[in-house]
Amino acid sequence: CDLYFPKKPNGQLVVVCPGGGYSIVSSYNEGVYVADWMLEQGITVCVVKYRLPNGHCRVPHSDIENAFRYCRAHAAEWGVNQIGVMGFSAGGHLAASLLTHFTDSVTRPDYGILIYPVISMDPSLTHLGSCQNLLGPNPTDEQRLKWSCDKQVTPNTPPCLIVSSEDDRVVPIQNTLNFNKALKDNGVPSSCLIVATGGHGWGFSGYLEERDRVNETILSFLFSQNKSNALRVGIIAHRGHWNCAEGGYARNSIAALRAAQM
């Protein structure tokens, strides 16, 4: 995996799973450019160049779990207190499989962000290439069910944001809708943004008419999940010593905040 460290970390780390139909790893459009944007937000990034399955479905899943184990082990050293997972297309399936098939508390993401994800292995809904590369040419019904992530959601699945395009002709939008419904049916906090146009594979470098809206939605979700933000909000809620020289005689001044009673 490739690690990216911001100058002013905000306490969050996102493990990124690029897409590529489980036949390649699109590590620039859905990896490097993602990291560039997140670094500007103060987010540490781990882009996973996972091994391709070639019909062995546990191979990429074990890689993403090992990436989580490594990042958890170094979290304190890196100033990280929260680790989420983000995936695109088939990488979205890999991220969703971690959200629903994590082994333990170390490999359980704190949250997930899925971008135009493959979710289902159902022949009527799946992306055929991703399914065949992951499960082989003749998957059993049991395999299809296990790796259809919408069928594996539980109340312990982490919170999730899903973003897709309505005009996606590669991965049917029903993948997104079904996963979002499964999350809500299990009481898992979820958000879903479907933009009108964009097709499939726009990542962080391709043209997208509603790019600003998508980026703002992702950033808002990340902010809402950040434990550090919750701590900062708690401090702001306290009144500072404003009516004195230390506070600067202004309730909303920075000096008043610094003099706040904890």
Short mmCIF file of C-alpha atoms in Angstrom, two decimals:
data_model
loop_
_atom_site.label_atom_id
_atom_site.label_comp_id
_atom_site.label_asym_id
_atom_site.label_seq_id
_atom_site.Cartn_x
_atom_site.Cartn_y
_atom_site.Cartn_z
CA CYS A 1 0.00 0.00 0.00
CA ASP A 2 1.01 3.64 -0.48
CA LEU A 3 0.78 5.98 2.52
CA TYR A 4 0.15 9.73 2.38
CA PHE A 5 0.56 12.02 5.39
CA PRO A 6 -0.92 15.54 5.62
CA LYS A 7 1.00 18.42 7.17
CA LYS A 8 -1.77 19.00 9.70
CA PRO A 9 -3.52 15.67 10.40
CA ASN A 10 -7.09 15.88 11.65
CA GLY A 11 -7.09 12.44 13.29
CA GLN A 12 -8.72 10.55 10.43
CA LEU A 13 -7.22 7.95 8.11
CA VAL A 14 -9.00 6.55 5.06
CA VAL A 15 -7.99 3.25 3.50
CA VAL A 16 -8.75 3.58 -0.23
CA CYS A 17 -9.64 0.66 -2.51
CA PRO A 18 -9.34 1.65 -6.20
CA GLY A 19 -11.59 -0.06 -8.72
CA GLY A 20 -10.82 -1.91 -11.92
CA GLY A 21 -13.28 -4.78 -12.15
CA TYR A 22 -11.00 -7.02 -10.07
CA SER A 23 -8.85 -7.26 -13.21
CA ILE A 24 -6.66 -4.17 -12.64
CA VAL A 25 -6.17 -1.64 -9.83
CA SER A 26 -6.96 1.92 -10.97
CA SER A 27 -4.46 3.41 -8.56
CA TYR A 28 -4.30 6.93 -10.05
CA ASN A 29 -7.86 7.99 -10.89
CA GLU A 30 -9.24 6.24 -7.81
CA GLY A 31 -6.14 6.32 -5.65
CA VAL A 32 -3.45 8.98 -6.03
CA TYR A 33 -5.92 11.75 -6.95
CA VAL A 34 -8.14 10.76 -4.03
CA ALA A 35 -5.14 11.04 -1.71
CA ASP A 36 -4.23 14.47 -3.10
CA TRP A 37 -7.72 15.77 -2.27
CA MET A 38 -7.86 14.19 1.17
CA LEU A 39 -4.44 15.52 2.15
CA GLU A 40 -5.85 19.02 1.64
CA GLN A 41 -8.52 18.14 4.22
CA GLY A 42 -5.93 16.95 6.75
CA ILE A 43 -6.75 13.27 6.24
CA THR A 44 -4.09 10.56 6.24
CA VAL A 45 -4.52 8.11 3.37
CA CYS A 46 -3.57 4.50 2.67
CA VAL A 47 -4.11 3.46 -0.96
CA VAL A 48 -4.18 -0.33 -1.14
CA LYS A 49 -2.79 -1.98 -4.26
CA TYR A 50 -4.50 -5.25 -3.46
CA ARG A 51 -3.76 -8.52 -5.21
CA LEU A 52 -6.21 -9.54 -7.93
CA PRO A 53 -8.38 -12.52 -7.03
CA ASN A 54 -8.37 -14.60 -10.24
CA GLY A 55 -11.32 -16.51 -8.80
CA HIS A 56 -9.87 -16.63 -5.25
CA CYS A 57 -12.21 -14.24 -3.46
CA ARG A 58 -10.35 -14.17 -0.14
CA VAL A 59 -7.14 -12.79 -1.66
CA PRO A 60 -8.06 -9.06 -2.01
CA HIS A 61 -10.12 -9.25 1.18
CA SER A 62 -7.11 -10.47 3.16
CA ASP A 63 -5.03 -7.62 1.71
CA ILE A 64 -7.48 -4.95 2.82
CA GLU A 65 -7.73 -6.50 6.29
CA ASN A 66 -3.92 -6.54 6.57
CA ALA A 67 -3.84 -2.87 5.55
CA PHE A 68 -6.22 -2.13 8.42
CA ARG A 69 -4.10 -4.11 10.86
CA TYR A 70 -0.98 -2.18 9.81
CA CYS A 71 -2.71 1.19 10.06
CA ARG A 72 -4.25 0.38 13.46
CA ALA A 73 -0.83 -0.68 14.75
CA HIS A 74 0.67 2.69 13.75
CA ALA A 75 -2.35 4.88 14.49
CA ALA A 76 -0.96 6.50 17.64
CA GLU A 77 2.38 7.18 15.94
CA TRP A 78 0.58 8.88 13.03
CA GLY A 79 -1.85 10.87 15.16
CA VAL A 80 -4.82 8.82 13.93
CA ASN A 81 -7.84 8.04 16.10
CA GLN A 82 -10.27 6.82 13.45
CA ILE A 83 -9.93 4.70 10.30
CA GLY A 84 -12.52 4.42 7.54
CA VAL A 85 -12.62 2.64 4.20
CA MET A 86 -13.41 4.07 0.77
CA GLY A 87 -13.87 2.14 -2.45
CA PHE A 88 -14.69 2.71 -6.10
CA SER A 89 -16.59 0.27 -8.37
CA ALA A 90 -15.10 -3.20 -7.74
CA GLY A 91 -13.01 -1.50 -5.06
CA GLY A 92 -16.37 -0.39 -3.67
CA HIS A 93 -17.31 -4.05 -3.45
CA LEU A 94 -14.05 -4.77 -1.65
CA ALA A 95 -14.75 -1.92 0.78
CA ALA A 96 -18.35 -3.10 1.26
CA SER A 97 -17.13 -6.65 1.87
CA LEU A 98 -14.93 -5.31 4.67
CA LEU A 99 -17.90 -3.41 6.11
CA THR A 100 -19.89 -6.65 6.21
CA HIS A 101 -17.21 -9.37 6.62
CA PHE A 102 -14.63 -7.81 8.97
CA THR A 103 -12.88 -10.32 11.22
CA ASP A 104 -12.58 -8.36 14.48
CA SER A 105 -12.51 -4.88 16.00
CA VAL A 106 -9.11 -4.19 14.43
CA THR A 107 -10.36 -4.84 10.90
CA ARG A 108 -13.78 -3.23 11.41
CA PRO A 109 -13.83 0.19 9.70
CA ASP A 110 -15.21 3.13 11.64
CA TYR A 111 -17.19 4.11 8.53
CA GLY A 112 -17.37 3.49 4.80
CA ILE A 113 -17.60 5.61 1.65
CA LEU A 114 -18.63 3.74 -1.48
CA ILE A 115 -18.44 5.38 -4.91
CA TYR A 116 -20.47 3.77 -7.74
CA PRO A 117 -19.93 0.41 -6.02
CA VAL A 118 -20.47 -3.12 -7.18
CA ILE A 119 -22.51 -4.61 -4.35
CA SER A 120 -24.42 -7.65 -5.57
CA MET A 121 -23.25 -10.89 -7.15
CA ASP A 122 -26.79 -11.58 -8.39
CA PRO A 123 -26.56 -12.19 -12.18
CA SER A 124 -29.33 -9.64 -12.83
CA LEU A 125 -27.55 -6.86 -10.92
CA THR A 126 -23.82 -7.49 -10.80
CA HIS A 127 -21.03 -6.26 -12.99
CA LEU A 128 -20.28 -9.51 -14.80
CA GLY A 129 -16.52 -8.98 -15.11
CA SER A 130 -16.12 -8.19 -11.42
CA CYS A 131 -18.18 -11.21 -10.44
CA GLN A 132 -16.27 -13.63 -12.68
CA ASN A 133 -12.87 -12.29 -11.65
CA LEU A 134 -13.80 -12.52 -7.97
CA LEU A 135 -15.69 -15.82 -7.85
CA GLY A 136 -14.62 -17.60 -11.03
CA PRO A 137 -16.67 -18.46 -14.12
CA ASN A 138 -19.19 -20.73 -12.34
CA PRO A 139 -19.93 -19.39 -8.84
CA THR A 140 -22.32 -21.33 -6.65
CA ASP A 141 -25.48 -19.82 -5.21
CA GLU A 142 -23.82 -19.93 -1.80
CA GLN A 143 -20.85 -17.89 -3.07
CA ARG A 144 -23.12 -15.36 -4.77
CA LEU A 145 -25.08 -14.91 -1.55
CA LYS A 146 -22.04 -14.58 0.69
CA TRP A 147 -20.40 -11.92 -1.48
CA SER A 148 -23.59 -9.97 -2.20
CA CYS A 149 -22.87 -7.35 0.42
CA ASP A 150 -26.45 -6.09 0.65
CA LYS A 151 -27.40 -9.57 1.91
CA GLN A 152 -24.72 -9.49 4.63
CA VAL A 153 -25.54 -6.22 6.41
CA THR A 154 -26.13 -6.46 10.18
CA PRO A 155 -26.79 -3.85 12.89
CA ASN A 156 -23.02 -3.93 13.55
CA THR A 157 -22.17 -2.76 10.03
CA PRO A 158 -20.42 0.66 10.22
CA PRO A 159 -22.08 3.91 9.03
CA CYS A 160 -21.81 4.47 5.30
CA LEU A 161 -22.07 7.05 2.53
CA ILE A 162 -22.83 5.84 -1.00
CA VAL A 163 -22.44 8.02 -4.10
CA SER A 164 -23.49 6.95 -7.59
CA SER A 165 -24.69 8.31 -10.93
CA GLU A 166 -28.24 7.71 -12.10
CA ASP A 167 -27.01 7.13 -15.67
CA ASP A 168 -24.40 4.50 -14.72
CA ARG A 169 -24.56 1.89 -17.49
CA VAL A 170 -21.73 -0.28 -16.12
CA VAL A 171 -22.91 -1.02 -12.58
CA PRO A 172 -26.72 -0.85 -12.20
CA ILE A 173 -27.86 1.82 -9.74
CA GLN A 174 -29.89 -0.86 -7.96
CA ASN A 175 -26.62 -1.99 -6.34
CA THR A 176 -26.46 1.32 -4.50
CA LEU A 177 -30.17 1.42 -3.69
CA ASN A 178 -30.24 -2.12 -2.31
CA PHE A 179 -27.23 -1.57 -0.07
CA ASN A 180 -28.61 1.70 1.25
CA LYS A 181 -31.94 0.01 2.01
CA ALA A 182 -30.22 -2.87 3.78
CA LEU A 183 -28.31 -0.43 5.97
CA LYS A 184 -31.47 1.46 6.91
CA ASP A 185 -33.41 -1.77 7.51
CA ASN A 186 -30.73 -2.78 10.03
CA GLY A 187 -30.66 0.60 11.76
CA VAL A 188 -27.23 1.52 10.42
CA PRO A 189 -26.72 5.27 9.78
CA SER A 190 -26.44 5.76 6.03
CA SER A 191 -26.47 8.53 3.44
CA CYS A 192 -26.97 8.14 -0.29
CA LEU A 193 -26.26 10.70 -3.00
CA ILE A 194 -27.28 9.93 -6.57
CA VAL A 195 -26.26 12.53 -9.13
CA ALA A 196 -28.13 12.77 -12.42
CA THR A 197 -25.20 12.35 -14.80
CA GLY A 198 -21.63 11.10 -14.74
CA GLY A 199 -21.85 7.52 -15.83
CA HIS A 200 -19.24 5.25 -14.31
CA GLY A 201 -15.60 5.60 -13.38
CA TRP A 202 -15.28 9.36 -12.89
CA GLY A 203 -13.18 8.92 -9.77
CA PHE A 204 -11.34 12.06 -8.68
CA SER A 205 -9.87 13.06 -12.03
CA GLY A 206 -12.65 12.53 -14.59
CA TYR A 207 -15.22 15.15 -15.54
CA LEU A 208 -18.29 15.26 -13.33
CA GLU A 209 -20.90 18.00 -13.67
CA GLU A 210 -21.80 17.87 -9.97
CA ARG A 211 -18.22 17.47 -8.74
CA ASP A 212 -18.53 20.23 -6.14
CA ARG A 213 -21.70 18.68 -4.71
CA VAL A 214 -20.09 15.24 -4.52
CA ASN A 215 -16.93 16.54 -2.84
CA GLU A 216 -18.93 18.63 -0.37
CA THR A 217 -21.08 15.60 0.49
CA ILE A 218 -18.03 13.42 1.08
CA LEU A 219 -16.37 16.10 3.19
CA SER A 220 -19.53 16.67 5.22
CA PHE A 221 -19.82 12.94 5.90
CA LEU A 222 -16.16 12.72 6.93
CA PHE A 223 -16.60 15.71 9.24
CA SER A 224 -19.69 14.15 10.82
CA GLN A 225 -17.77 10.94 11.57
CA ASN A 226 -14.65 12.61 12.97
CA LYS A 227 -14.27 12.01 16.71
CA SER A 228 -11.89 14.97 16.95
CA ASN A 229 -14.60 17.30 15.66
CA ALA A 230 -16.95 16.11 18.37
CA LEU A 231 -14.35 17.06 20.96
CA ARG A 232 -13.86 20.50 19.43
CA VAL A 233 -17.59 21.15 19.34
CA GLY A 234 -17.80 20.21 23.01
CA ILE A 235 -15.25 22.88 23.89
CA ILE A 236 -16.99 25.55 21.85
CA ALA A 237 -20.20 24.87 23.75
CA HIS A 238 -18.61 26.13 26.98
CA ARG A 239 -18.63 29.85 27.76
CA GLY A 240 -15.28 31.49 28.07
CA HIS A 241 -14.14 34.35 30.28
CA TRP A 242 -15.40 37.00 27.90
CA ASN A 243 -16.16 39.90 30.20
CA CYS A 244 -12.59 40.39 31.32
CA ALA A 245 -9.22 41.37 29.92
CA GLU A 246 -8.27 37.75 29.25
CA GLY A 247 -11.38 37.22 27.17
CA GLY A 248 -11.17 40.45 25.24
CA TYR A 249 -14.69 41.60 26.25
CA ALA A 250 -16.34 39.72 23.38
CA ARG A 251 -18.35 36.53 23.79
CA ASN A 252 -17.34 35.11 20.40
CA SER A 253 -13.69 36.10 20.41
CA ILE A 254 -10.82 33.66 20.00
CA ALA A 255 -9.44 34.94 23.32
CA ALA A 256 -12.73 34.00 25.03
CA LEU A 257 -12.54 30.51 23.52
CA ARG A 258 -8.97 30.04 24.71
CA ALA A 259 -10.05 31.11 28.21
CA ALA A 260 -13.04 28.77 28.18
CA GLN A 261 -13.83 26.81 31.31
CA MET A 262 -13.65 23.10 30.63
#
